[in-house]
XYZ file of N, CA and C in Angstrom:
333
model
N 105.712 137.337 112.714
C 105.803 136.374 111.642
C 105.947 134.952 112.199
N 106.760 134.788 113.252
C 106.970 133.486 113.865
C 105.658 132.898 114.372
N 104.857 133.717 115.032
C 103.574 133.249 115.570
C 102.650 132.830 114.435
N 102.600 133.589 113.366
C 101.766 133.253 112.214
C 102.202 131.920 111.608
N 103.493 131.708 111.484
C 104.014 130.449 110.955
C 103.617 129.281 111.847
N 103.730 129.421 113.134
C 103.367 128.357 114.071
C 101.870 128.057 114.000
N 101.063 129.071 113.856
C 99.621 128.860 113.734
C 99.295 128.097 112.461
N 99.937 128.433 111.366
C 99.688 127.745 110.102
C 100.142 126.294 110.149
N 101.264 126.017 110.764
C 101.762 124.647 110.855
C 100.887 123.775 111.741
N 100.226 124.345 112.691
C 99.388 123.584 113.604
C 97.995 123.309 113.075
N 97.654 123.863 111.940
C 96.300 123.718 111.399
C 96.271 122.702 110.271
N 95.115 122.070 110.106
C 94.898 121.209 108.955
C 94.862 122.071 107.703
N 95.282 121.495 106.594
C 95.174 122.203 105.324
C 93.718 122.128 104.897
N 93.152 123.251 104.564
C 91.738 123.297 104.208
C 91.567 124.138 102.956
N 90.702 123.701 102.058
C 90.439 124.428 100.827
C 88.957 124.303 100.527
N 88.356 125.343 100.026
C 86.936 125.299 99.679
C 86.754 124.660 98.314
N 85.757 123.805 98.187
C 85.388 123.214 96.916
C 84.497 124.219 96.197
N 84.899 124.660 95.025
C 84.167 125.695 94.293
C 82.762 125.243 93.906
N 82.564 123.951 93.654
C 81.257 123.453 93.227
C 80.253 123.384 94.373
N 80.692 122.977 95.556
C 79.758 122.763 96.661
C 79.955 123.727 97.814
N 81.005 124.505 97.782
C 81.360 125.435 98.846
C 81.638 124.695 100.161
N 81.934 123.377 100.067
C 82.316 122.593 101.237
C 83.814 122.726 101.450
N 84.232 122.676 102.680
C 85.657 122.715 102.978
C 86.260 121.337 102.741
N 87.390 121.294 102.063
C 88.148 120.062 101.864
C 89.259 120.066 102.906
N 89.447 118.953 103.587
C 90.429 118.882 104.665
C 91.483 117.825 104.341
N 92.730 118.125 104.651
C 93.847 117.209 104.498
C 94.557 117.130 105.842
N 94.118 116.226 106.690
C 94.630 116.132 108.053
C 96.112 115.781 108.112
N 96.565 114.848 107.261
C 97.961 114.416 107.342
C 98.923 115.249 106.497
N 98.413 116.236 105.769
C 99.261 117.160 105.026
C 99.988 116.562 103.838
N 99.450 115.465 103.263
C 100.118 114.836 102.125
C 99.634 115.354 100.777
N 98.736 116.334 100.794
C 98.232 116.902 99.547
C 97.009 116.188 99.008
N 96.536 115.154 99.710
C 95.344 114.409 99.301
C 94.264 114.684 100.335
N 93.134 115.205 99.878
C 92.063 115.563 100.799
C 91.378 114.323 101.363
N 90.836 114.457 102.563
C 90.313 113.317 103.318
C 89.222 112.542 102.593
N 88.464 113.183 101.696
C 87.386 112.460 101.013
C 87.903 111.447 99.991
N 89.181 111.522 99.608
C 89.762 110.547 98.683
C 91.048 109.925 99.229
N 91.359 110.171 100.493
C 92.567 109.641 101.126
C 92.206 108.348 101.850
N 92.932 107.275 101.579
C 92.645 105.996 102.226
C 92.809 106.062 103.738
N 93.765 106.842 104.207
C 93.980 107.017 105.645
C 94.525 108.419 105.855
N 93.653 109.344 106.210
C 94.058 110.745 106.310
C 94.846 111.047 107.574
N 95.209 110.011 108.325
C 96.116 110.220 109.451
C 97.513 109.702 109.110
N 97.672 109.145 107.906
C 98.945 108.574 107.469
C 99.348 109.185 106.127
N 100.392 110.016 106.104
C 100.785 110.663 104.848
C 101.333 109.694 103.804
N 101.671 108.468 104.193
C 102.193 107.486 103.247
C 101.103 106.609 102.633
N 99.868 106.735 103.101
C 98.771 105.917 102.583
C 98.384 106.378 101.183
N 97.905 105.431 100.382
C 97.464 105.741 99.025
C 96.190 106.568 99.038
N 95.866 107.122 97.885
C 94.571 107.771 97.721
C 93.711 106.876 96.834
N 92.406 107.092 96.837
C 91.495 106.219 96.097
C 91.681 106.312 94.591
N 92.339 107.341 94.097
C 92.621 107.441 92.668
C 93.613 106.361 92.254
N 94.554 106.041 93.132
C 95.587 105.048 92.844
C 95.376 103.719 93.554
N 94.383 103.634 94.433
C 94.121 102.419 95.208
C 92.657 102.431 95.625
N 91.782 102.067 94.712
C 90.342 102.203 94.924
C 89.834 101.484 96.166
N 90.357 100.285 96.455
C 89.868 99.525 97.612
C 90.683 99.771 98.884
N 91.653 100.661 98.811
C 92.458 101.063 99.980
C 93.106 99.883 100.701
N 93.596 98.907 99.931
C 94.263 97.760 100.546
C 95.778 97.913 100.584
N 96.276 99.066 100.157
C 97.709 99.317 100.168
C 98.420 98.861 98.908
N 97.681 98.302 97.957
C 98.252 97.848 96.688
C 97.723 98.764 95.592
N 98.620 99.363 94.827
C 98.187 100.319 93.809
C 97.333 99.639 92.745
N 96.493 100.403 92.109
C 95.585 99.909 91.079
C 96.331 99.136 89.999
N 97.490 99.608 89.595
C 98.237 98.949 88.521
C 98.797 97.591 88.923
N 98.946 97.327 90.217
C 99.497 96.057 90.692
C 98.445 95.119 91.275
N 97.207 95.564 91.363
C 96.130 94.826 92.013
C 95.289 94.100 90.965
N 94.993 92.826 91.199
C 94.160 92.084 90.246
C 92.734 92.621 90.193
N 92.174 92.996 91.325
C 90.823 93.563 91.375
C 90.843 94.691 92.390
N 90.912 95.910 91.914
C 91.056 97.049 92.816
C 89.744 97.460 93.471
N 88.717 96.646 93.319
C 87.468 96.865 94.049
C 87.297 95.826 95.146
N 88.258 94.911 95.270
C 88.202 93.835 96.256
C 89.525 93.792 97.021
N 89.488 94.193 98.276
C 90.712 94.242 99.088
C 91.320 92.864 99.310
N 90.547 91.796 99.122
C 91.051 90.439 99.329
C 91.605 89.804 98.058
N 91.590 90.532 96.946
C 92.062 89.955 95.688
C 93.578 89.792 95.690
N 94.058 88.998 94.749
C 95.495 88.759 94.620
C 96.166 89.922 93.884
N 97.487 89.877 93.827
C 98.247 90.896 93.101
C 98.836 90.281 91.838
N 99.150 91.114 90.882
C 99.740 90.646 89.634
C 101.090 89.974 89.903
N 101.822 90.439 90.890
C 103.129 89.855 91.221
C 103.012 88.419 91.730
N 101.910 88.077 92.393
C 101.745 86.729 92.948
C 100.769 85.869 92.156
N 100.056 86.473 91.199
C 99.037 85.776 90.415
C 98.911 86.473 89.060
N 99.829 86.186 88.151
C 99.943 86.930 86.890
C 98.658 86.951 86.067
N 97.883 85.861 86.063
C 96.658 85.849 85.267
C 95.419 86.266 86.059
N 95.621 86.624 87.318
C 94.549 87.155 88.179
C 93.331 86.241 88.271
N 93.577 84.931 88.376
C 92.471 83.978 88.507
C 92.271 83.518 89.945
N 92.946 84.166 90.887
C 92.892 83.863 92.323
C 93.661 82.607 92.702
N 94.384 82.011 91.765
C 95.272 80.888 92.057
C 96.691 81.439 91.982
N 97.420 81.350 93.087
C 98.772 81.903 93.127
C 99.688 81.209 92.124
N 100.667 81.937 91.624
C 101.591 81.442 90.605
C 102.181 80.084 90.977
N 102.585 79.901 92.211
C 103.202 78.642 92.644
C 102.241 77.457 92.574
N 100.941 77.714 92.578
C 99.933 76.649 92.572
C 99.232 76.505 91.230
N 99.588 77.323 90.257
C 98.903 77.394 88.969
C 99.729 76.677 87.906
N 99.089 75.812 87.126
C 99.822 75.118 86.062
C 100.321 76.085 84.989
N 99.530 77.067 84.640
C 99.933 78.061 83.635
C 99.409 79.415 84.087
N 100.259 80.197 84.703
C 99.819 81.473 85.265
C 99.677 82.573 84.220
N 99.744 82.197 82.951
C 99.429 83.165 81.900
C 98.051 82.873 81.314
N 97.395 81.821 81.823
C 96.076 81.403 81.336
C 95.129 81.259 82.524
N 94.148 82.166 82.604
C 93.221 82.124 83.746
C 92.342 80.884 83.766
N 92.278 80.139 82.670
C 91.458 78.931 82.618
C 92.264 77.650 82.816
N 93.556 77.771 83.104
C 94.384 76.581 83.280
C 94.034 75.869 84.586
N 94.503 74.641 84.674
C 94.260 73.842 85.875
C 95.248 74.224 86.975
N 94.989 73.716 88.172
C 95.891 73.965 89.302
C 96.710 72.706 89.578
N 97.838 72.879 90.203
C 98.692 71.746 90.546
C 97.961 70.792 91.493
N 97.109 71.317 92.347
C 96.358 70.477 93.293
C 95.377 69.553 92.583
N 94.825 69.978 91.444
C 93.842 69.154 90.731
C 94.431 68.467 89.507
N 95.588 68.912 89.038
C 96.237 68.361 87.848
C 97.742 68.305 88.121
N 98.163 67.273 88.840
C 99.533 67.193 89.355
C 100.608 67.328 88.282
N 100.378 66.780 87.085
C 101.401 66.868 86.037
C 101.136 68.009 85.048
N 100.111 68.795 85.328
C 99.774 69.984 84.527
C 99.619 69.679 83.034
N 98.992 68.529 82.721
C 98.771 68.187 81.320
C 97.379 68.593 80.840
N 96.624 69.245 81.704
C 95.286 69.691 81.334
C 94.195 68.709 81.707
N 94.562 67.550 82.207
C 93.602 66.529 82.615
C 93.604 66.455 84.138
N 92.408 66.526 84.717
C 92.279 66.472 86.171
C 92.790 65.121 86.672
N 93.617 65.149 87.685
C 94.204 63.943 88.271
C 93.135 63.181 89.039
N 93.068 61.879 88.808
C 92.110 61.029 89.527
C 92.554 60.896 90.971
N 91.593 60.866 91.872
C 91.925 60.701 93.298
C 91.777 59.275 93.718
């Protein structure tokens, strides 16, 4: 029994896909198969169901989960790519930025 247990622990988890008869592999043993695992060598990495662009930010917190370079809702509430600290109104994606409208009155500041 001990030898059987050691053999099982040393192997990747593998399951056959009923539709294609292909083997599904889970190298890191986190229960997410490699075809949808962002990093199948890291059990803490997200899967593509919860992080489509595999940038480490979950879909619910990511402004654009198809773009790994996009901002997050925590740093850019209106997801307009202007960070909250630089945005005149971070609840309005069409608002001006502090760099272009210093007093945030909606009128572009003359240079």
